[in-house]
CSV table of C-alpha atoms in Angstrom, one decimal:
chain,number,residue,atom,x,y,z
A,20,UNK,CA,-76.1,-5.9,-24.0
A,21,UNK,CA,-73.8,-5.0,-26.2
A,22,UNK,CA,-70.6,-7.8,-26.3
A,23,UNK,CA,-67.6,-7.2,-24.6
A,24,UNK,CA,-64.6,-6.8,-26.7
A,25,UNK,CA,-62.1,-9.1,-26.2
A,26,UNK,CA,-59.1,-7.8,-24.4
A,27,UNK,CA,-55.3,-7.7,-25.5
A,28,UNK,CA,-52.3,-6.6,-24.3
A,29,UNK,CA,-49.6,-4.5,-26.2
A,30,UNK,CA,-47.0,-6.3,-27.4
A,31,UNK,CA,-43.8,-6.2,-24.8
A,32,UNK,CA,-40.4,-5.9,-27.3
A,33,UNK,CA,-38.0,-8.6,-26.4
A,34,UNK,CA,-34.7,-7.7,-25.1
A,35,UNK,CA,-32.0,-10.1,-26.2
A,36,UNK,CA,-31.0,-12.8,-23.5
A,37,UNK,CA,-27.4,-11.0,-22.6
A,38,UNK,CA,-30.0,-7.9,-21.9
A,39,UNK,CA,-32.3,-9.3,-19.2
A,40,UNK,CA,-32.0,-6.8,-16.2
A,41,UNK,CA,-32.4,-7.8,-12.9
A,42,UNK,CA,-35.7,-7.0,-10.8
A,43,UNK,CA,-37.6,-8.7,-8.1
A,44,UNK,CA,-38.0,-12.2,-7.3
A,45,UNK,CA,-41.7,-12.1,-7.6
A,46,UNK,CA,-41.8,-9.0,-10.2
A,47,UNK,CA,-43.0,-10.5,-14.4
A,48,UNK,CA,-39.9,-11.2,-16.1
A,49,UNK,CA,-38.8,-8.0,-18.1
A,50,UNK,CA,-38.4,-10.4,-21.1
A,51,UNK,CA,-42.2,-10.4,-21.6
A,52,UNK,CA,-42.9,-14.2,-21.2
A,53,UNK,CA,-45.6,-12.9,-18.3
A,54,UNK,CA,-44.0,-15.6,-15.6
A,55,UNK,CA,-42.5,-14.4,-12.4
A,56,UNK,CA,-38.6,-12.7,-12.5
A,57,UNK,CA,-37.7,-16.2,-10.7
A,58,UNK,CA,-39.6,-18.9,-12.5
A,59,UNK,CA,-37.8,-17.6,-16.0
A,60,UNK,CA,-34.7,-15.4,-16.6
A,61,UNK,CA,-34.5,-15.5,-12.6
A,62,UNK,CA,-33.6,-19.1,-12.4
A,63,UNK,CA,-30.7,-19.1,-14.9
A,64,UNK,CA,-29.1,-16.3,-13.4
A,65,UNK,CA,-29.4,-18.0,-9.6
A,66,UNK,CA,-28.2,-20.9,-10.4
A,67,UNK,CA,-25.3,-19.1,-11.8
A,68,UNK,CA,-24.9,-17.1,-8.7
A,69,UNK,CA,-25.4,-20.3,-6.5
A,70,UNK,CA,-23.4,-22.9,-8.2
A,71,UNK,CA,-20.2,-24.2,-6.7
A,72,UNK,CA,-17.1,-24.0,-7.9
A,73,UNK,CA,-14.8,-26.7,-7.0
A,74,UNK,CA,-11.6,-25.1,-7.5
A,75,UNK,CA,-12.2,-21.5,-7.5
A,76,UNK,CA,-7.9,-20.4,-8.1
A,77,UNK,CA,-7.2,-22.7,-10.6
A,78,UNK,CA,-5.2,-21.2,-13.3
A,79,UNK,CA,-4.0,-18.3,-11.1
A,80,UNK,CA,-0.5,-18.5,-9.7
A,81,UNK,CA,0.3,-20.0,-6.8
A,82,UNK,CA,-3.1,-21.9,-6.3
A,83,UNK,CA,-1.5,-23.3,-3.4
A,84,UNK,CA,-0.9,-20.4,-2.1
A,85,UNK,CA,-4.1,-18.7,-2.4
A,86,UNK,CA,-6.0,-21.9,-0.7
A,87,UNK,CA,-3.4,-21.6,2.0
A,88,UNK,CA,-4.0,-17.9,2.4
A,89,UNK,CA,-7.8,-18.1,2.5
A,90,UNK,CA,-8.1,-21.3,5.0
A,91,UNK,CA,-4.7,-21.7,6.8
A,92,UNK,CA,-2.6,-18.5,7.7
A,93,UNK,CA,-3.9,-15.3,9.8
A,94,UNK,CA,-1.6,-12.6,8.3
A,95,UNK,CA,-0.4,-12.8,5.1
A,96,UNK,CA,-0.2,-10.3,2.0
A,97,UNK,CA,0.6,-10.6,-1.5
A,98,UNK,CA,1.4,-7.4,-4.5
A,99,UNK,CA,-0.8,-8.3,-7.7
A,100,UNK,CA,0.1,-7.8,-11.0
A,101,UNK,CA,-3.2,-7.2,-13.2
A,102,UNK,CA,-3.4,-7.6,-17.1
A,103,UNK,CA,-4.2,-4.0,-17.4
A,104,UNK,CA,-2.4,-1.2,-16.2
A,105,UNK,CA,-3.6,0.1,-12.5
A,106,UNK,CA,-6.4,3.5,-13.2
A,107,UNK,CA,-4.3,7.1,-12.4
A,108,UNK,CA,-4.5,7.0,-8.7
A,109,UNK,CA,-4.2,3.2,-8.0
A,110,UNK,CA,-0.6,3.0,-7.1
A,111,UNK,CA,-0.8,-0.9,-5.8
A,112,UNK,CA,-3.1,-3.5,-5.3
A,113,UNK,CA,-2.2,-5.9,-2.5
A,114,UNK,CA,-4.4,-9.4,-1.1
A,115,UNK,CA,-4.6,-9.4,2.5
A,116,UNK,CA,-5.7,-12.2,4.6
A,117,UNK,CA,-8.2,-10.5,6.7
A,118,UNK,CA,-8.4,-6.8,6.7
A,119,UNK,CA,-10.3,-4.2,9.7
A,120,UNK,CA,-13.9,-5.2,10.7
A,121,UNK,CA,-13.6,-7.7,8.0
A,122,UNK,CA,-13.9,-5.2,5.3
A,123,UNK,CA,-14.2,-6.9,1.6
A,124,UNK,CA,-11.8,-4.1,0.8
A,125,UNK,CA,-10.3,-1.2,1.6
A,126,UNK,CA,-8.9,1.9,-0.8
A,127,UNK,CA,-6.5,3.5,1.3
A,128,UNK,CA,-6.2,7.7,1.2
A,129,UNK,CA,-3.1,7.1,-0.6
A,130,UNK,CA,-5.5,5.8,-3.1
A,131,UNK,CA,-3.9,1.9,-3.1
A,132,UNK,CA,-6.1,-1.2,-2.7
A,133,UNK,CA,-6.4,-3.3,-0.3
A,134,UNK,CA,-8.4,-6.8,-1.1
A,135,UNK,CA,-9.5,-8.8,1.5
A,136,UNK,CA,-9.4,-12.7,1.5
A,137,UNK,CA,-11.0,-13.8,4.0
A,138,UNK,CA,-14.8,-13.1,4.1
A,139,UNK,CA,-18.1,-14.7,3.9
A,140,UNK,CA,-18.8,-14.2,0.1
A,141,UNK,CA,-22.4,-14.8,-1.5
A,142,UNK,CA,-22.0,-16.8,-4.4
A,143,UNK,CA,-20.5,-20.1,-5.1
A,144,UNK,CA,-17.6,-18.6,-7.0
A,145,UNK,CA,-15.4,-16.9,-4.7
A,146,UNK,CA,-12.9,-15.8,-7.5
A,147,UNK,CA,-15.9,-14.0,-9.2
A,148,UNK,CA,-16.8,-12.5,-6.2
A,149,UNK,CA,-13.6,-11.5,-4.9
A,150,UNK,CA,-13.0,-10.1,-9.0
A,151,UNK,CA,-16.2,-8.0,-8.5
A,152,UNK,CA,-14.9,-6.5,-5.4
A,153,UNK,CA,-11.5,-5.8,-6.6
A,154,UNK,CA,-13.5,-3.9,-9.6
A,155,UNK,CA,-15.2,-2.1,-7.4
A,156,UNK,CA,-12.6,-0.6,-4.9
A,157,UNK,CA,-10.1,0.6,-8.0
A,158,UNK,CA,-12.9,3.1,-8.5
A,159,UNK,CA,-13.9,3.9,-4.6
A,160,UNK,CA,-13.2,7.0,-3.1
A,161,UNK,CA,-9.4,7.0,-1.2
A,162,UNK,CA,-10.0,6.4,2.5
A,163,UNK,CA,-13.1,4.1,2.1
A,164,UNK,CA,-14.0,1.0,2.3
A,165,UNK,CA,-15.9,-1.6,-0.2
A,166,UNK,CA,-18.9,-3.0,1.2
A,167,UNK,CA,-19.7,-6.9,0.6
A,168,UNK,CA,-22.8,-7.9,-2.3
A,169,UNK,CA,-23.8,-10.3,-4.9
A,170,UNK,CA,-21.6,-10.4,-8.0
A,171,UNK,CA,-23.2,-10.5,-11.1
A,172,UNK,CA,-23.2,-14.1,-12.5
A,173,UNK,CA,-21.6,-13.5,-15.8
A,174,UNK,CA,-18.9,-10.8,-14.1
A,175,UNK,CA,-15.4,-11.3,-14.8
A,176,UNK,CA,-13.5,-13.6,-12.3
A,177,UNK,CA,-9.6,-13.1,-11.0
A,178,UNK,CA,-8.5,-15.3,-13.6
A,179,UNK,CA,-9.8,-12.2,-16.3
A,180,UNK,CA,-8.2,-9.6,-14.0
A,181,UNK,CA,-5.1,-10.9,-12.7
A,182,UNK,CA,-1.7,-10.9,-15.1
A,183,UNK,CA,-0.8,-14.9,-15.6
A,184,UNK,CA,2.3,-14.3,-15.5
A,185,UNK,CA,2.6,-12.2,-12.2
A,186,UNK,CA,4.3,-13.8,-9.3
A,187,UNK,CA,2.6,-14.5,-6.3
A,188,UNK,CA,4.7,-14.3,-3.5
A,189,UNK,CA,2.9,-14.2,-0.3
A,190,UNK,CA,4.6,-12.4,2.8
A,191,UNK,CA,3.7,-13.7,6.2
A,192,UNK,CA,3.1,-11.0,8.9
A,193,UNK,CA,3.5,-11.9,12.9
A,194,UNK,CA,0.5,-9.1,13.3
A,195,UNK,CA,-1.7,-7.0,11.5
A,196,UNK,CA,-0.1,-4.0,11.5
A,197,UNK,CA,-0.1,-3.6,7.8
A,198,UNK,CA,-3.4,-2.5,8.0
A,199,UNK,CA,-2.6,1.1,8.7
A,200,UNK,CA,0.2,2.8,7.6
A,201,UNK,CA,0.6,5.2,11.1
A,202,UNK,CA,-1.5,2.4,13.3
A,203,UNK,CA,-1.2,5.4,15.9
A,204,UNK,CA,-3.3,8.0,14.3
A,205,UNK,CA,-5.8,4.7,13.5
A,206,UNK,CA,-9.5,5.6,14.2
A,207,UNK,CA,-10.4,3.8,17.3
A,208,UNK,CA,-12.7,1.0,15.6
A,209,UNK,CA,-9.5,0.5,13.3
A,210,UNK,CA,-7.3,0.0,16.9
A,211,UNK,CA,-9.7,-2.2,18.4
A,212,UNK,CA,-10.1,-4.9,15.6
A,213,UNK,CA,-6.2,-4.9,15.4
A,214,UNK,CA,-5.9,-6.1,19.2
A,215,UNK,CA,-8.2,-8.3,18.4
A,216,UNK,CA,-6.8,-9.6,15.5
A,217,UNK,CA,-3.5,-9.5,16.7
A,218,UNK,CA,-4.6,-11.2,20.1
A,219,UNK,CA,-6.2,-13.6,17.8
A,220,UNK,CA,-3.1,-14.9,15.4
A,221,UNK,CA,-1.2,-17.8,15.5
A,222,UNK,CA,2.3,-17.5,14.8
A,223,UNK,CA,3.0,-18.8,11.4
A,224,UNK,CA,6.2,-19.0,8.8
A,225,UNK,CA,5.7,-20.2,4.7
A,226,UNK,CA,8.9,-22.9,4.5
A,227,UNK,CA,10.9,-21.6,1.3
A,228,UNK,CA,12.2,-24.8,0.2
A,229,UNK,CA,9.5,-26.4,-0.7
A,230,UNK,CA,5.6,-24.5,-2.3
A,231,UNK,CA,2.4,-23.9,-0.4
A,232,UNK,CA,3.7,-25.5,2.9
A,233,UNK,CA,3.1,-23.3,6.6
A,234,UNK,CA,4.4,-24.4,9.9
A,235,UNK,CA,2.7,-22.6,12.9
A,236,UNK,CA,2.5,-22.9,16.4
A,237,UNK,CA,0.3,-23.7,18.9
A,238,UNK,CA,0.4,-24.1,22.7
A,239,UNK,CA,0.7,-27.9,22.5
A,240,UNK,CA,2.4,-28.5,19.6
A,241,UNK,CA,3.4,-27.6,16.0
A,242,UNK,CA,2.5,-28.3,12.6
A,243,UNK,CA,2.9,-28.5,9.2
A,244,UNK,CA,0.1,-27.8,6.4
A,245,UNK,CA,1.1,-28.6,2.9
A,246,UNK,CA,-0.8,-27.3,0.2
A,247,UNK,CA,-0.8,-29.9,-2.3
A,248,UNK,CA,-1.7,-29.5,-5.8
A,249,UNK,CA,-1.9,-33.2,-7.3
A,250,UNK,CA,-5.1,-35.3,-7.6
A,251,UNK,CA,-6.6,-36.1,-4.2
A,252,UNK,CA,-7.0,-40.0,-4.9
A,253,UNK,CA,-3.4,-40.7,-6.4
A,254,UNK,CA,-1.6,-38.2,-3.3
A,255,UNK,CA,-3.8,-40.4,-0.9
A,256,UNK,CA,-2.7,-43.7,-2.6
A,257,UNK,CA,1.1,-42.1,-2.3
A,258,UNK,CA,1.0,-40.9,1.4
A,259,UNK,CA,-0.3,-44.4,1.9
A,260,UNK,CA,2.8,-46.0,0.8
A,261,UNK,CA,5.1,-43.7,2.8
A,262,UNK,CA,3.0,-43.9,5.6
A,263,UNK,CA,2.6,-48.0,5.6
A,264,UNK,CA,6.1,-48.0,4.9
A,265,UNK,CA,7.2,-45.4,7.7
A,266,UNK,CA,8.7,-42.7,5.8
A,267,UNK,CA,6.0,-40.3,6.0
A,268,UNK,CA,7.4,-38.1,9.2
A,269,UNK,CA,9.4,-35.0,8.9
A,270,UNK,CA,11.7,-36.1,11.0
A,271,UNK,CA,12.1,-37.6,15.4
A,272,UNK,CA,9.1,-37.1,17.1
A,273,UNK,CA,7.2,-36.4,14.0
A,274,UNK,CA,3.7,-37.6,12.8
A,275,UNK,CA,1.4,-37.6,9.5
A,276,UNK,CA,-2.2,-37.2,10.9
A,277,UNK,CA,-3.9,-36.7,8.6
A,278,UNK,CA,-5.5,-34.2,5.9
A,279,UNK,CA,-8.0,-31.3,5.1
A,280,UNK,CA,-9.9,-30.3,1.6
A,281,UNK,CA,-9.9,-26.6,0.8
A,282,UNK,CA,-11.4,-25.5,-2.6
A,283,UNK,CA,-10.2,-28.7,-4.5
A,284,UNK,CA,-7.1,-29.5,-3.1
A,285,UNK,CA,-5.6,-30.8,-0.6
A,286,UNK,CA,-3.4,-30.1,2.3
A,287,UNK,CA,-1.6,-32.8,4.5
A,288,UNK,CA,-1.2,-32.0,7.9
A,289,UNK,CA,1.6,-33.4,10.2
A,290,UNK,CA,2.4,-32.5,14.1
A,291,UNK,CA,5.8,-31.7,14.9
A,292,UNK,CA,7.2,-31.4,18.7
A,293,UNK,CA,6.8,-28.3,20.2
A,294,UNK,CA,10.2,-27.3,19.8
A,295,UNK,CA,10.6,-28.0,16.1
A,296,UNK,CA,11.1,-24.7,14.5
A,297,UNK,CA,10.3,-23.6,10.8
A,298,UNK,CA,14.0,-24.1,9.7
A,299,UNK,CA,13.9,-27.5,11.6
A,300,UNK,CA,11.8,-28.9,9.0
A,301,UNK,CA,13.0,-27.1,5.3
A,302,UNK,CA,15.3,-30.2,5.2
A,303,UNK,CA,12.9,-32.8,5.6
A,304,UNK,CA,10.6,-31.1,3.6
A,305,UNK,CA,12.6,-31.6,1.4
A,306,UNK,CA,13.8,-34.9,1.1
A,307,UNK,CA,9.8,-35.8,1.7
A,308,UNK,CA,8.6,-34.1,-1.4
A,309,UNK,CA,11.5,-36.4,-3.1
A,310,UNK,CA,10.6,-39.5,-1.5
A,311,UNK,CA,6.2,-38.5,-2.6
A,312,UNK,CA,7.5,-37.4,-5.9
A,313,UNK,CA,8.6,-41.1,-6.4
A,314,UNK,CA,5.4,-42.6,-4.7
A,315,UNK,CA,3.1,-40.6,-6.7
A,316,UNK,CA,5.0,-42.3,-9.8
A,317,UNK,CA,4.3,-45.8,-8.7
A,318,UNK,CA,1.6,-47.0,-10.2
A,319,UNK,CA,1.2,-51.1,-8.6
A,320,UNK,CA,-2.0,-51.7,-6.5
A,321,UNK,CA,-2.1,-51.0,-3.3
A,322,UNK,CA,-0.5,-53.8,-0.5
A,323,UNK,CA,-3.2,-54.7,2.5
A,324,UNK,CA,-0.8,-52.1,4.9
A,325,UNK,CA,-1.0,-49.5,2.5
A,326,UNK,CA,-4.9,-50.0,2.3
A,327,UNK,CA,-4.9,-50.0,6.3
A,328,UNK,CA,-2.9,-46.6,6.0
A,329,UNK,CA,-4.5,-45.3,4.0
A,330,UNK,CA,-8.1,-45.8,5.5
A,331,UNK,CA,-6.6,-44.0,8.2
A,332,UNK,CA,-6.0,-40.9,6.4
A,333,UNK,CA,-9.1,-40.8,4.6
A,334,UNK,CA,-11.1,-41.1,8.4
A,335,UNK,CA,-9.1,-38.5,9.6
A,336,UNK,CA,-10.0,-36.2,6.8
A,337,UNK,CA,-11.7,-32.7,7.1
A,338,UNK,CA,-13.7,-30.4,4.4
A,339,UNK,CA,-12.6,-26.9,5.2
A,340,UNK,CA,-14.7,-25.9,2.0
């Protein structure tokens, strides 16, 4: 018998790393190596996609803000200011808190964007996701809207997009009509989330005194969440002091309760008597961001009531992210 010849296989050219495409979990890796998509090039690039990002608005404007927006308050938009100039057709590009059906985002058939907020997003980077859908709804067709997907992992993120030096001014809404501009000529899907949404909201004002803080109301009582951006561990350390000492209220009838983590910061909450109003408590406000200004310069250790206090916060704390 004659012998076999041994077999070989032509040579695969090797795309550089930034080339890699994308295939199939369980298809060979395009860069030749003759391993699985996911058990080479695949694993990088899902990690990427995966991996958490602690503070995803840091570095934008108003990071306060945006946590707020994302976590806190129902209706809310804000005008953004990117680097570049807006494509011929783009007139504006506004955030929204939550837009119809809980569209991603939405180009109007006036041709402006709408980007929505609030939505399930599939990576660990919501500011690269939210970047990727902003990309993609500048260049949708007016009157559409942008479905959800995976961002690529090394796609630009809002920080890339966004001008630094834009303000961000959020504008609180007591509904949603800002969804459509002639909400009686709205499709009837369109009408129907809007009751809902609507139905849904709870009344809520930004105080202008002081950044990142929203009373709203609810049928037992109010509150106050304050977006706060200094380190978690010296602002629990200085709403320990106030509280121990009992100058952590807003004011008669008013309570610190505790606390909630959103996206790396976090956000003191404090419940105010049903009939305290926003403007009832842009004083206090105030005067408390004077009196934790001080607190968070004190450096001393801690006293055994301020440790007490400030096991209470900490037990009473909540990860909204």
């Amino acid at each position: 018998m004659a012998k076999k010849r041994p077999q070989t296989r032509a040579k695969q050219q090797q795309p550089k790393d930034g080339e890699i495409p994308v295939v199939g979990a369980r298809e060979p890796c395009p860069c030749g190596s003759g391993r699985r998509y996911k058990a080479c090039h695949g694993r990088a690039a899902a990690h990427a996609v995966t991996e958490l990002v602690h503070r995803p608005f840091e570095g934008l404007a108003g990071e306060g803000d945006w946590v707020a927006l994302r976590e806190l308050v129902p209706a809310a938009t804000v005008e953004l200011k990117l680097r570049e100039s807006l494509p011929e057709g783009v007139p504006s590009v506004t955030l929204a808190t939550v837009l119809p059906m809980a569209w991603p985002a939405l180009r109007r058939d006036d041709g402006s964007v709408l980007l929505g907020l609030q939505n399930d997003t599939a990576s660990g980077d919501i500011s690269r996701d939210l970047a990727d859908t902003l990309q993609r709804a500048l260049t949708a067709q007016p009157g559409t809207p942008v479905e959800g997907r995976r961002a690529p992992a090394e796609g630009p993120r809002l920080q890339d997009l966004l001008d630094p030096e834009g303000a961000f001014e959020p504008v609180v809404h007591s509904g949603f009509e800002f969804w459509v501009p002639d909400a009686e000529n709205a499709t009837p899907e369109v009408t129907a989330s809007l009751e809902r949404a609507n139905a849904a909201a709870i009344p809520t004002v930004k105080l202008s005194g002081v950044d990142a803080a929203y009373w709203c109301e609810t049928p037992d009582k109010n509150h106050l969440r304050w977006v706060m951006p200094h380190e978690e561990e010296q602002l629990l350390d200085a709403l320990a002091r106030l509280h121990a000492a009992g100058r952590s209220g807003l004011g008669e009838g008013t309570r610190l309760v505790g606390s909630f983590r959103a996206h790396g910061l976090t956000v003191p909450v404090w419940d105010l008597p049903t009939g305290v109003t926003a403007d009832d408590v842009e004083k206090p406000a105030a005067e408390f961001a004077e009196r934790l200004a001080s607190a968070l310069a004190t450096d001393e250790p801690l006293t055994a009531d301020e440790r007490r206090a400030r096991g209470g916060l900490t037990n009473r704390q909540v990860t909204l992210s």
